[in-house]
PDB file of C-alpha atoms in Angstrom:
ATOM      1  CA  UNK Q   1     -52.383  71.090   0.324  1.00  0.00           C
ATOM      2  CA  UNK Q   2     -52.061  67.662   1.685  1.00  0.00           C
ATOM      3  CA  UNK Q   3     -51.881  66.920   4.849  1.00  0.00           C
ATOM      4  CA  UNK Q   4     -48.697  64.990   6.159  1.00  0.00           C
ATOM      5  CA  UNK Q   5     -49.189  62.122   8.718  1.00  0.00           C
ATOM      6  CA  UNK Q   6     -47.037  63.176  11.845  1.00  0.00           C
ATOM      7  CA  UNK Q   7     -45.335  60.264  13.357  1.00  0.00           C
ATOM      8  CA  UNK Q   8     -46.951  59.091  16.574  1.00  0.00           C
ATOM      9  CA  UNK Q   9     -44.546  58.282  19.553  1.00  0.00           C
ATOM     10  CA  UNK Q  10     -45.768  55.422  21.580  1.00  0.00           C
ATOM     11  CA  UNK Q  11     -45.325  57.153  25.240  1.00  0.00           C
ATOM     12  CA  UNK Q  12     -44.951  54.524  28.294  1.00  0.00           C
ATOM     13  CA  UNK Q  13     -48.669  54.843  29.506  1.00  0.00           C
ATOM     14  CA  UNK Q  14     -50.197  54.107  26.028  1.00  0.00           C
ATOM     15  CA  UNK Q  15     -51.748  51.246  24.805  1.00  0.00           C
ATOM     16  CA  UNK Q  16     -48.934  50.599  22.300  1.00  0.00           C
ATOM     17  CA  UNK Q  17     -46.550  50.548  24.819  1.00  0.00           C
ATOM     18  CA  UNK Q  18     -48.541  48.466  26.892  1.00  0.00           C
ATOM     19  CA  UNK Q  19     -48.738  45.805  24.047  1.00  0.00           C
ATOM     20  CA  UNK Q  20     -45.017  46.336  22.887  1.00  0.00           C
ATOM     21  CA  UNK Q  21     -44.080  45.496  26.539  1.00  0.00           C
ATOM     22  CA  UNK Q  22     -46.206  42.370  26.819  1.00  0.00           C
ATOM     23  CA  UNK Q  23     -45.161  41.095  23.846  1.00  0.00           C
ATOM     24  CA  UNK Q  24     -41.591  41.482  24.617  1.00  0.00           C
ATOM     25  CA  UNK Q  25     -42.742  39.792  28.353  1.00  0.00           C
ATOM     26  CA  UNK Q  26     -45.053  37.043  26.574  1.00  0.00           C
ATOM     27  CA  UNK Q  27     -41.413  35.527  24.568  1.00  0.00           C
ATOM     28  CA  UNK Q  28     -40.687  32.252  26.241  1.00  0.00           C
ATOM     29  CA  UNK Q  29     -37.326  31.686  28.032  1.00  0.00           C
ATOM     30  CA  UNK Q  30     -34.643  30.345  25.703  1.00  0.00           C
ATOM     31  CA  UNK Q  31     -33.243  26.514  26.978  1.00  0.00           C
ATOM     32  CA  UNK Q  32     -29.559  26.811  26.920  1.00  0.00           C
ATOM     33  CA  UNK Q  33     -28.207  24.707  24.739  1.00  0.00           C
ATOM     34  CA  UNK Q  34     -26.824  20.932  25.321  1.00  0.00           C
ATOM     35  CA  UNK Q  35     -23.498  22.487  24.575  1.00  0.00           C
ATOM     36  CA  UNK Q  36     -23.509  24.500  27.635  1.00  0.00           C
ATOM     37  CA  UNK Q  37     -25.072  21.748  29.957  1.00  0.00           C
ATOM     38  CA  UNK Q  38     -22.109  19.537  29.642  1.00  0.00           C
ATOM     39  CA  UNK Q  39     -19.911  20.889  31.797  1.00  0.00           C
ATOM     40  CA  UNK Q  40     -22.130  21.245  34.875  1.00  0.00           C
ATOM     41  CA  UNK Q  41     -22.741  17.156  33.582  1.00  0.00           C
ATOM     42  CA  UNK Q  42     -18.352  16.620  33.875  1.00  0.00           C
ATOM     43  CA  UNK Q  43     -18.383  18.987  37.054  1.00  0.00           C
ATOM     44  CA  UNK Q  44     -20.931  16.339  38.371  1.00  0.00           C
ATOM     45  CA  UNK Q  45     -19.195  13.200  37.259  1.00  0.00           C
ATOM     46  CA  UNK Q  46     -16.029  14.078  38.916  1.00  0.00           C
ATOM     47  CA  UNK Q  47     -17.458  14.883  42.204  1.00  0.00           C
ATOM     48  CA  UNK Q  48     -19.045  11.553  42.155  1.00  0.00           C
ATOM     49  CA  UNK Q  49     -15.906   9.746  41.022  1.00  0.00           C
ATOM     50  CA  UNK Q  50     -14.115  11.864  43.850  1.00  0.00           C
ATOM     51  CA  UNK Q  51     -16.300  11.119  46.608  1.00  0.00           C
ATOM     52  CA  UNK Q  52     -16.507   6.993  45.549  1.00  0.00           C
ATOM     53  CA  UNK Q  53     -12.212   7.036  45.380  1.00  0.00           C
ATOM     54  CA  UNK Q  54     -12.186   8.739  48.882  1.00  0.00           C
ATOM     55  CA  UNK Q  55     -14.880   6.670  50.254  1.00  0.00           C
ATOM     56  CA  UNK Q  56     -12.461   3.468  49.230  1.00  0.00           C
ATOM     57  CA  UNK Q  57      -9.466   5.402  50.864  1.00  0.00           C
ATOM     58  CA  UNK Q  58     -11.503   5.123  54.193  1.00  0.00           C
ATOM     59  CA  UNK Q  59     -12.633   1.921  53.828  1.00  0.00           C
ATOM     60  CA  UNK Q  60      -8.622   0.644  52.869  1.00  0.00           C
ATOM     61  CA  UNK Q  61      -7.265   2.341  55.150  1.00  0.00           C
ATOM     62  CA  UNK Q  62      -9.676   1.092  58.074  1.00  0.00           C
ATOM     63  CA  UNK Q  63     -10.938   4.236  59.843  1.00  0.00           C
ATOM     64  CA  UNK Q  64     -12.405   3.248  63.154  1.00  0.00           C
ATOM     65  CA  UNK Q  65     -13.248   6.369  65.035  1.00  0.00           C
ATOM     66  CA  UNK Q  66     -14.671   3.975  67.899  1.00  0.00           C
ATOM     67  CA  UNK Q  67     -10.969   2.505  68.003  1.00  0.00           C
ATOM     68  CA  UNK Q  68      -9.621   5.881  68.678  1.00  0.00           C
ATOM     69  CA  UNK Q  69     -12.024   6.680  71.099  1.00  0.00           C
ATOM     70  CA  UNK Q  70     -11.667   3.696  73.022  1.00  0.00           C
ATOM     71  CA  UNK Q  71      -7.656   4.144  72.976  1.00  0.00           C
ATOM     72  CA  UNK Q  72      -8.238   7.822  74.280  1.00  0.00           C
ATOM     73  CA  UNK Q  73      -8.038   7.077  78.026  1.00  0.00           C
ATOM     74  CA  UNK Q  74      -4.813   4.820  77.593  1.00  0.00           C
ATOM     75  CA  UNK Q  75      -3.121   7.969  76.315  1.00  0.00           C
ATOM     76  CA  UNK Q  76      -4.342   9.986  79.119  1.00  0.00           C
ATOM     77  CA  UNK Q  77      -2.951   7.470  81.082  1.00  0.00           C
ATOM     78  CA  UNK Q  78       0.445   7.250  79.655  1.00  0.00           C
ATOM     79  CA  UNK Q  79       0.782  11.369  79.838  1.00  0.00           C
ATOM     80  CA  UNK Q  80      -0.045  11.561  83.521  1.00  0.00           C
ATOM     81  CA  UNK Q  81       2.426   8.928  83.837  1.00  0.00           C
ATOM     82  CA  UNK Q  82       5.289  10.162  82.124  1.00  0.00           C
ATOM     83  CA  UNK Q  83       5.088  13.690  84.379  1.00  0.00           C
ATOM     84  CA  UNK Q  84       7.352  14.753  85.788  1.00  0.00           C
ATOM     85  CA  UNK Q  85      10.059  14.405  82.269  1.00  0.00           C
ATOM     86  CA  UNK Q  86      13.289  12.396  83.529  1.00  0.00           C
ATOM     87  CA  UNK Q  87      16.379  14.137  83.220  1.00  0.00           C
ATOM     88  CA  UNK Q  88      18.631  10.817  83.449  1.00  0.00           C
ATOM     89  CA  UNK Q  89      20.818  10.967  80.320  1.00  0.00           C
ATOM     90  CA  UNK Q  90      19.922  14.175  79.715  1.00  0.00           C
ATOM     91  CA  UNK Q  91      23.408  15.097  78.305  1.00  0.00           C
ATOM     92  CA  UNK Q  92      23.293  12.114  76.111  1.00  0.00           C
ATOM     93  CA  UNK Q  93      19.863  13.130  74.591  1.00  0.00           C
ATOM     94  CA  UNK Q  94      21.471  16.589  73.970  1.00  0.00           C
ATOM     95  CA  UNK Q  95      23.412  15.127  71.857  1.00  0.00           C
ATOM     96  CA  UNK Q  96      21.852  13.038  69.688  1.00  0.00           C
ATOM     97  CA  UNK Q  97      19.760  15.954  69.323  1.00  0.00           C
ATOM     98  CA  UNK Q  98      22.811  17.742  67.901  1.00  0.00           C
ATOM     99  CA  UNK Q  99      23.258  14.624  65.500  1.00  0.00           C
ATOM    100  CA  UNK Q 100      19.700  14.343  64.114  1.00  0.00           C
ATOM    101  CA  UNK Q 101      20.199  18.605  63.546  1.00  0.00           C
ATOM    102  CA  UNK Q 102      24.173  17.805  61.901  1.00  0.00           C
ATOM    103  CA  UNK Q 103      22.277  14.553  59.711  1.00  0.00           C
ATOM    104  CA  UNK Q 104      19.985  17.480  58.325  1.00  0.00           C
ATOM    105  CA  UNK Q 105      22.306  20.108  58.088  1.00  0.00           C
ATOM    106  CA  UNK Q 106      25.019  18.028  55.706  1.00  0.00           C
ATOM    107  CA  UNK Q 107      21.801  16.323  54.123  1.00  0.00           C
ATOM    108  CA  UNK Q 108      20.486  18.886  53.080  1.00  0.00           C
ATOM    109  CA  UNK Q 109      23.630  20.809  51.948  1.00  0.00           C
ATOM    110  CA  UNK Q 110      25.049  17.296  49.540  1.00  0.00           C
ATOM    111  CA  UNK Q 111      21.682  17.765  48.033  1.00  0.00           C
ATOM    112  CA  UNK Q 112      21.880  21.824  47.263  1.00  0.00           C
ATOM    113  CA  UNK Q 113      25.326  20.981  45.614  1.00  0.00           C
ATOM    114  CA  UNK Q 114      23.666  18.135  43.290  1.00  0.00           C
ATOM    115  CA  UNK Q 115      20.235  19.786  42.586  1.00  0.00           C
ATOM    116  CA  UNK Q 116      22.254  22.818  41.621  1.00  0.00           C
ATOM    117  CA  UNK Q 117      24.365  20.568  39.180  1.00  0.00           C
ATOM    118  CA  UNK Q 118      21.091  18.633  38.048  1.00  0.00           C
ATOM    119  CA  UNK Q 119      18.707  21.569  37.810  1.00  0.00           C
ATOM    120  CA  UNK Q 120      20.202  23.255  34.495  1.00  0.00           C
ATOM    121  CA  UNK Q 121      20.061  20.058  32.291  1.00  0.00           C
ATOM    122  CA  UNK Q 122      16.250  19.587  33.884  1.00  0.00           C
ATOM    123  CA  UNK Q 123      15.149  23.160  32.704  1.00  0.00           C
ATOM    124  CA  UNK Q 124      13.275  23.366  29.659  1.00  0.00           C
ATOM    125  CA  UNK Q 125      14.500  26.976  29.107  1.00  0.00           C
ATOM    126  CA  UNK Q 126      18.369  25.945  29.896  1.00  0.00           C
ATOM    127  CA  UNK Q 127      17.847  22.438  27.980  1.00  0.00           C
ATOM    128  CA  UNK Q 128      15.712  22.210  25.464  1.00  0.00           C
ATOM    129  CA  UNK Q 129      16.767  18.569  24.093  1.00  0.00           C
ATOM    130  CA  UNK Q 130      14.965  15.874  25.247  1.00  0.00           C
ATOM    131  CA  UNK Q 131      17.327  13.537  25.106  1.00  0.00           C
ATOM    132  CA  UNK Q 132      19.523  15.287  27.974  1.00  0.00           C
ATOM    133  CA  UNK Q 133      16.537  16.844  29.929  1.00  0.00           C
ATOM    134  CA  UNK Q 134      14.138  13.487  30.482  1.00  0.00           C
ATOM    135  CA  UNK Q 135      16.995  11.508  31.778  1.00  0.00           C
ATOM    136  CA  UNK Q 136      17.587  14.422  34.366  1.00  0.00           C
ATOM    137  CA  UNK Q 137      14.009  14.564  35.142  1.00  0.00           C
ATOM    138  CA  UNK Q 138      13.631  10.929  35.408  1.00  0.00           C
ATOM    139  CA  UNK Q 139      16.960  11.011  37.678  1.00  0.00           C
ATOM    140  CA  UNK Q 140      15.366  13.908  40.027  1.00  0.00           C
ATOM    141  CA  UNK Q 141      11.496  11.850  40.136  1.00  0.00           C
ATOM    142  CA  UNK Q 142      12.981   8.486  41.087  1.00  0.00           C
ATOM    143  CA  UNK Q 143      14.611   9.918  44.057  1.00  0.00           C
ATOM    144  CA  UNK Q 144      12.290  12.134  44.794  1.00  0.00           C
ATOM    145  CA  UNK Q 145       9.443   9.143  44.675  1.00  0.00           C
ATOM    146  CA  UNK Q 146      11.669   7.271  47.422  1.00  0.00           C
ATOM    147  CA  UNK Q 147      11.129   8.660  50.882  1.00  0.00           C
ATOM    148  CA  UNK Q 148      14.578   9.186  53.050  1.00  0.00           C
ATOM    149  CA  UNK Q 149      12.877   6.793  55.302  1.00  0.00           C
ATOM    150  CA  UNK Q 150      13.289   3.811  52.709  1.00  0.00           C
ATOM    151  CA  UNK Q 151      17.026   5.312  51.696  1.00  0.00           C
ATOM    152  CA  UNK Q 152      18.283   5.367  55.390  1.00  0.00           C
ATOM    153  CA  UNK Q 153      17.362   1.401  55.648  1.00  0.00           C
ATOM    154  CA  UNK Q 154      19.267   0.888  52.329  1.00  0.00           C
ATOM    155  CA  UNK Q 155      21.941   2.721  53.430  1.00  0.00           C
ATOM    156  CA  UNK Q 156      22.100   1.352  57.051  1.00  0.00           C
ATOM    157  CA  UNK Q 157      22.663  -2.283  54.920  1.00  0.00           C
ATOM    158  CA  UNK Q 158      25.383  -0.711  52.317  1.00  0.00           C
ATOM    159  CA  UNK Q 159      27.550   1.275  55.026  1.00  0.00           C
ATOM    160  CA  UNK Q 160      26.666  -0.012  58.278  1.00  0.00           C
ATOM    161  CA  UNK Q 161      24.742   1.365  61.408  1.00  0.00           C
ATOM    162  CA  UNK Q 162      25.294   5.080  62.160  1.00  0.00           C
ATOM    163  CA  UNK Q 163      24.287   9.130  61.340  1.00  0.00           C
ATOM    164  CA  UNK Q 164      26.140   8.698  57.890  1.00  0.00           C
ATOM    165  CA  UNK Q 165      23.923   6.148  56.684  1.00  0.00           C
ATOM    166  CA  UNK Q 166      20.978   8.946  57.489  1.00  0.00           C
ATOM    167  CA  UNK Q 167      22.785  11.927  56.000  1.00  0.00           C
ATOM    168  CA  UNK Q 168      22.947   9.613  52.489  1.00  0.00           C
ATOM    169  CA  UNK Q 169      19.430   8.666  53.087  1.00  0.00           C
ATOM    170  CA  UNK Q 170      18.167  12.771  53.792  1.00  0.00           C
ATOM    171  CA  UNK Q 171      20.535  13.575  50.953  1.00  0.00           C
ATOM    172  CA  UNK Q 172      19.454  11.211  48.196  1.00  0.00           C
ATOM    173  CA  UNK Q 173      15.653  12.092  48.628  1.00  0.00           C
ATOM    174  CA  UNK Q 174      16.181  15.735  49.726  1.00  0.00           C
ATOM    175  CA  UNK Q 175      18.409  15.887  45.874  1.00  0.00           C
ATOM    176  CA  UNK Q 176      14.750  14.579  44.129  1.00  0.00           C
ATOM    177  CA  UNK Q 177      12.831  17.608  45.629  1.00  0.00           C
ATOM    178  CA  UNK Q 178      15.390  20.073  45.613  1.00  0.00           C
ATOM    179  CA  UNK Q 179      16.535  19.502  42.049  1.00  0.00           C
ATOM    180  CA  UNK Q 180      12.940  19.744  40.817  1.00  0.00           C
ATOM    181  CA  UNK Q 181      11.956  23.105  42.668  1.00  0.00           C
ATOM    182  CA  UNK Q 182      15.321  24.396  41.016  1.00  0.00           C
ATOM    183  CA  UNK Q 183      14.451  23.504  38.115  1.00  0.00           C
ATOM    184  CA  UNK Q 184      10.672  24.980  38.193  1.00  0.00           C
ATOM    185  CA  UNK Q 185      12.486  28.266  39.590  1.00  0.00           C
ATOM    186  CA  UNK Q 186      14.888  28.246  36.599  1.00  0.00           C
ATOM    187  CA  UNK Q 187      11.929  27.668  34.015  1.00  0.00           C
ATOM    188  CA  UNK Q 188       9.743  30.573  35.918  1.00  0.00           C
ATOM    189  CA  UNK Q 189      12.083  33.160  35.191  1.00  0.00           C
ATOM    190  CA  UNK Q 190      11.824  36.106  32.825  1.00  0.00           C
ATOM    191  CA  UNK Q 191      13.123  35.057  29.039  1.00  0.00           C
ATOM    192  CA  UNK Q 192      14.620  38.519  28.780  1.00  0.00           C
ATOM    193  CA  UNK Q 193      17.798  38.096  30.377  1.00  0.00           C
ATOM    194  CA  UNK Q 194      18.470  34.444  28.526  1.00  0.00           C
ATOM    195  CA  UNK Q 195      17.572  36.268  25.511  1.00  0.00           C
ATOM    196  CA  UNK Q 196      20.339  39.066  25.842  1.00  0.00           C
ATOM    197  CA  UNK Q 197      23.035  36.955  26.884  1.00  0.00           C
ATOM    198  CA  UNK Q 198      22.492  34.630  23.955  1.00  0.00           C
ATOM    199  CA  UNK Q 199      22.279  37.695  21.456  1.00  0.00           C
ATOM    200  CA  UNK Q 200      26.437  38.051  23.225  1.00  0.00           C
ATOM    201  CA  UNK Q 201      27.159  34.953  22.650  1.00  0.00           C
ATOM    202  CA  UNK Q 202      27.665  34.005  25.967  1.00  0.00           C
ATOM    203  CA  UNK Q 203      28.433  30.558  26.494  1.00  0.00           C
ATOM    204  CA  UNK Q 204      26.254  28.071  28.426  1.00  0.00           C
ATOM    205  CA  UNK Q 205      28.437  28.423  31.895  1.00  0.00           C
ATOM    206  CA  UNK Q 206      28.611  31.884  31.564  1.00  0.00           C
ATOM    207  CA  UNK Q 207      24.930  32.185  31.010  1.00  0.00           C
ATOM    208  CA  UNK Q 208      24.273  30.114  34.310  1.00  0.00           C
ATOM    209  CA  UNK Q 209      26.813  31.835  36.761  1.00  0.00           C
ATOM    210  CA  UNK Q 210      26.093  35.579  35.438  1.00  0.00           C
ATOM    211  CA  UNK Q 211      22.370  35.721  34.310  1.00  0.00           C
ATOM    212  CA  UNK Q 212      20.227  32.806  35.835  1.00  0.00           C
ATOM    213  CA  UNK Q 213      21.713  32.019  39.519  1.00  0.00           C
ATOM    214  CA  UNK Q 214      22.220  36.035  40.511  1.00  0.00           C
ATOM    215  CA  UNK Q 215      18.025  35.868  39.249  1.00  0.00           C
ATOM    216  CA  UNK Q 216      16.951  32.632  40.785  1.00  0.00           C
ATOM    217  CA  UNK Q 217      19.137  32.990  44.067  1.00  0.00           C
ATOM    218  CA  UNK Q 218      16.969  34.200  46.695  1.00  0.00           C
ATOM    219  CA  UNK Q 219      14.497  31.607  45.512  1.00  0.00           C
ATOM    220  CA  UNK Q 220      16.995  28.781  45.333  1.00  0.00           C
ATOM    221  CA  UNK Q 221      17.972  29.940  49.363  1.00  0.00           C
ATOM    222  CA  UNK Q 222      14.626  30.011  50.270  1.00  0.00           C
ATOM    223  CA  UNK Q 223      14.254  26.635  49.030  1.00  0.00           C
ATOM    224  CA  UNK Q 224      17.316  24.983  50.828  1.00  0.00           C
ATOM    225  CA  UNK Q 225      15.915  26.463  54.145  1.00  0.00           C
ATOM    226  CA  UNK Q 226      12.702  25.349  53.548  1.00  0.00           C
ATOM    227  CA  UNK Q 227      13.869  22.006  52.715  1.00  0.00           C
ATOM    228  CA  UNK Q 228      16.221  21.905  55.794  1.00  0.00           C
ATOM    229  CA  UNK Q 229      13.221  22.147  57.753  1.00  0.00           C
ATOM    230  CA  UNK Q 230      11.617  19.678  56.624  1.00  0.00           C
ATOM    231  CA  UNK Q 231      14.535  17.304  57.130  1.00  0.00           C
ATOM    232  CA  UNK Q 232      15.085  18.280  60.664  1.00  0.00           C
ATOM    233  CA  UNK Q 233      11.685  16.787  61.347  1.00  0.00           C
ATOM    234  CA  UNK Q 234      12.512  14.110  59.001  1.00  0.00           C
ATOM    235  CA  UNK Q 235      15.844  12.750  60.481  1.00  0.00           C
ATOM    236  CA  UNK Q 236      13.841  12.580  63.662  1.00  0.00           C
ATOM    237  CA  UNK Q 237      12.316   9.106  62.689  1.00  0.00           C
ATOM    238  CA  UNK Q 238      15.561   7.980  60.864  1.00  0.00           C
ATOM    239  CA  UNK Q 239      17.222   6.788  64.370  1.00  0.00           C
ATOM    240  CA  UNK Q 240      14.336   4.109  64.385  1.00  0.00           C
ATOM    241  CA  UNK Q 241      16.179   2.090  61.617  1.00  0.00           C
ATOM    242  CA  UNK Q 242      19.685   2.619  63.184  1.00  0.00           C
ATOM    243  CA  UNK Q 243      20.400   6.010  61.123  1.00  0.00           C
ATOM    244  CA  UNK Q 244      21.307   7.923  64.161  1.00  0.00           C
ATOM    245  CA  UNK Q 245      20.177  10.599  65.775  1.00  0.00           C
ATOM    246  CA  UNK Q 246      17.579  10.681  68.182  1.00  0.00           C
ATOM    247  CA  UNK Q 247      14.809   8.577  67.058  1.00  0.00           C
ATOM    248  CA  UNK Q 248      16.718   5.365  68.197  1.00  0.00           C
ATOM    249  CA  UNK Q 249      16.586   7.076  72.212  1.00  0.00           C
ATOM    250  CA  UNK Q 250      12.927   7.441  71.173  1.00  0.00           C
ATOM    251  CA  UNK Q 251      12.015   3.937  70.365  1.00  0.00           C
ATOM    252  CA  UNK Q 252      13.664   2.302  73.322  1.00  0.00           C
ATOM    253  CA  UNK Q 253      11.622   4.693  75.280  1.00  0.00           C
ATOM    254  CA  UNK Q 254       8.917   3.507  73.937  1.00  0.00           C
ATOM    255  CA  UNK Q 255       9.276  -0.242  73.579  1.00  0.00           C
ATOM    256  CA  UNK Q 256      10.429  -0.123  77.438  1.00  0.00           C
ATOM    257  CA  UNK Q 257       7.341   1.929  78.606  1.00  0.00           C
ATOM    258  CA  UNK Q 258       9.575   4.490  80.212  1.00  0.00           C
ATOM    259  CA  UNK Q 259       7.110   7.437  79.839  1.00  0.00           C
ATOM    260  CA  UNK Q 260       8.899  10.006  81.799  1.00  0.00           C
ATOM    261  CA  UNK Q 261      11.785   9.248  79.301  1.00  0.00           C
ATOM    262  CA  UNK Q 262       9.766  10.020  76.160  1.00  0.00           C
ATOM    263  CA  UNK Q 263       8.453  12.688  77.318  1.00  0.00           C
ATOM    264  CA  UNK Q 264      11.917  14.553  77.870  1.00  0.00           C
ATOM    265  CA  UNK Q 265      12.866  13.381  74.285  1.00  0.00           C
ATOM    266  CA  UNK Q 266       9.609  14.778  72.226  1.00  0.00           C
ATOM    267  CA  UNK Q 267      10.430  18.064  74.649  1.00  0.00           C
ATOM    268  CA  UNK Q 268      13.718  18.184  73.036  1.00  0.00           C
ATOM    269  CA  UNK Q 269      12.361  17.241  69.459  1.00  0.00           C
ATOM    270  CA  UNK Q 270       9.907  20.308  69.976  1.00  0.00           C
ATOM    271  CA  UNK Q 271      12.061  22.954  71.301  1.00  0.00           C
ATOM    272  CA  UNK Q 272      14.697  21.199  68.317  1.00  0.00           C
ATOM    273  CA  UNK Q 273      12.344  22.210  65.481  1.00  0.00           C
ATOM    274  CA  UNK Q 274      10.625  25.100  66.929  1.00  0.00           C
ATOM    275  CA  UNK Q 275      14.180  26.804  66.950  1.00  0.00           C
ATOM    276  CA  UNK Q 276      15.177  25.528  63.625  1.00  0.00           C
ATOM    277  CA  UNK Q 277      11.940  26.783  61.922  1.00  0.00           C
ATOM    278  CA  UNK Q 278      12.100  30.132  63.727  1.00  0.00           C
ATOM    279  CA  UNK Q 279      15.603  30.649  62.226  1.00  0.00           C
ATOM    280  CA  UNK Q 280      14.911  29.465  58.759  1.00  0.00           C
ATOM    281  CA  UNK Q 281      11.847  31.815  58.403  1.00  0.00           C
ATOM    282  CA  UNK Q 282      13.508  34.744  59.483  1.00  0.00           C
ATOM    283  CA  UNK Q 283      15.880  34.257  57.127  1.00  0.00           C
ATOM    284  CA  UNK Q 284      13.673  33.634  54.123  1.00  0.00           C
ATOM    285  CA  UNK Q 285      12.312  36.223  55.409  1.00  0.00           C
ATOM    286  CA  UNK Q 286      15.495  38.308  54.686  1.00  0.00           C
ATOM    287  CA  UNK Q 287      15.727  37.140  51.137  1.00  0.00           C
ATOM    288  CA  UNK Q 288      12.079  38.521  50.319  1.00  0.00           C
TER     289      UNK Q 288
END
């Protein structure tokens, strides 16, 4: 008979195992490759570029934080003076208080009509031509790129001094924003529904009033009211150029010195927005 070799198990303690082990131990680490080291390399480029582009924002826009420091005791100065707030005109103030919330208000309405009107050729999903979507989206970015600020002045030139000439200005920029976010909300919604009405035959208004708006609604609401408060704080300023409201009581307060004055008015513009923005979020709240 001849004898079979029985296999021989290397067991953890043996000498086999031993050198199995340090030769898997002995293998050198693997580089990665230059493949893989590149983007570390573009992560590191763009920090630098970032931090040289910022570093020429400070340096353009003239940071001084000893200038700031220096003008820190004249503003301590001007709020001890302007205690106690002056109540003269204080009926006055209330109203253009009332304007500056009635220049937002109608602003921001003009523009939920247009955007509404401008957001379905400017949605990809709604529109796919190009040549009747760019011109919408080039419509919505140039007022959008033009701050109410700069529409107000054109305004106050074109119809004269006044809260009409602010609404046009809140209402021409407010239109750029608004009409985009519609537009975005139109694009983010399911394809389903746009799917099954076109399988109908539904027409293109039909589509709109019965599918997309009852889908996009709460969003387009939440929108308005978040845009409204932004313009309330907005139409503040616009009285500085002659737009009404209050910002034109604010800048003779200031250019007189009459501390006690301002003081009442930014009171007003606080308890003005802090009301307005409490509202507004409870009822976007509502549409969640």
């Amino acid at each position: 008979m001849t004898d079979t070799a029985e296999p021989r198990l290397a067991l953890p303690g043996s000498s086999e195992g031993e050198c199995s082990g340090a030769d898997a131990g002995s293998q050198a680490p693997v580089d990665p490759p230059a493949a893989s080291r590149l983007p570390r390399v573009r992560q590191a480029t763009l920090a630098l570029v970032a931090v040289a582009v910022f570093a020429l924002c400070v340096r353009l826009a003239e940071v001084d934080p000893g200038a700031l420091l220096e003008g820190l005791p004249k503003m301590a100065g001007w709020a001890a003076r302007s205690w106690p707030p002056s109540t003269d005109g204080l009926d006055d103030l209330l109203v253009r208080a009332a304007e500056t919330v009635a220049i937002a208000v109608v602003g921001t309405a003009l523009a939920a009509v247009a955007s509404l009107l401008a957001c379905v050729p400017a949605a990809r999903n709604l529109t796919p031509a190009r040549l009747l979507r760019v011109p919408a989206r080039w419509a919505l970015n140039a007022c959008r790129g033009v701050d109410s600020f700069v529409f107000a002045l054109l305004f106050v030139a074109a119809v004269g001094l006044g809260p009409f000439a602010g609404t046009l200005g809140v209402a021409f920029h407010t239109f750029g924003s608004m009409g985009k976010l519609f537009a975005e909300a139109i694009e983010g919604m399911p394809p389903g529904p746009l799917e099954a009405a076109e399988l109908t035959g539904a027409g293109r208004l039909r589509t709109v009033s019965w599918v997309v708006l009852p889908d996009v609604a709460p969003g387009l609401v939440s929108v308005a009211l978040y845009m409204l408060e932004f313009n309330i704080r907005a139409s503040v300023v616009l009285g500085v150029v002659g737009a009404g409201g209050i910002g034109q009581q604010l800048k003779n307060a200031i250019d007189l010195l009459n501390f006690p004055r301002l003081f009442t008015i930014i009171l007003i513009i606080l308890v003005m927005v802090a009301a307005v923005d409490a509202l507004s979020s409870r009822l976007r709240a509502q549409l969640r």
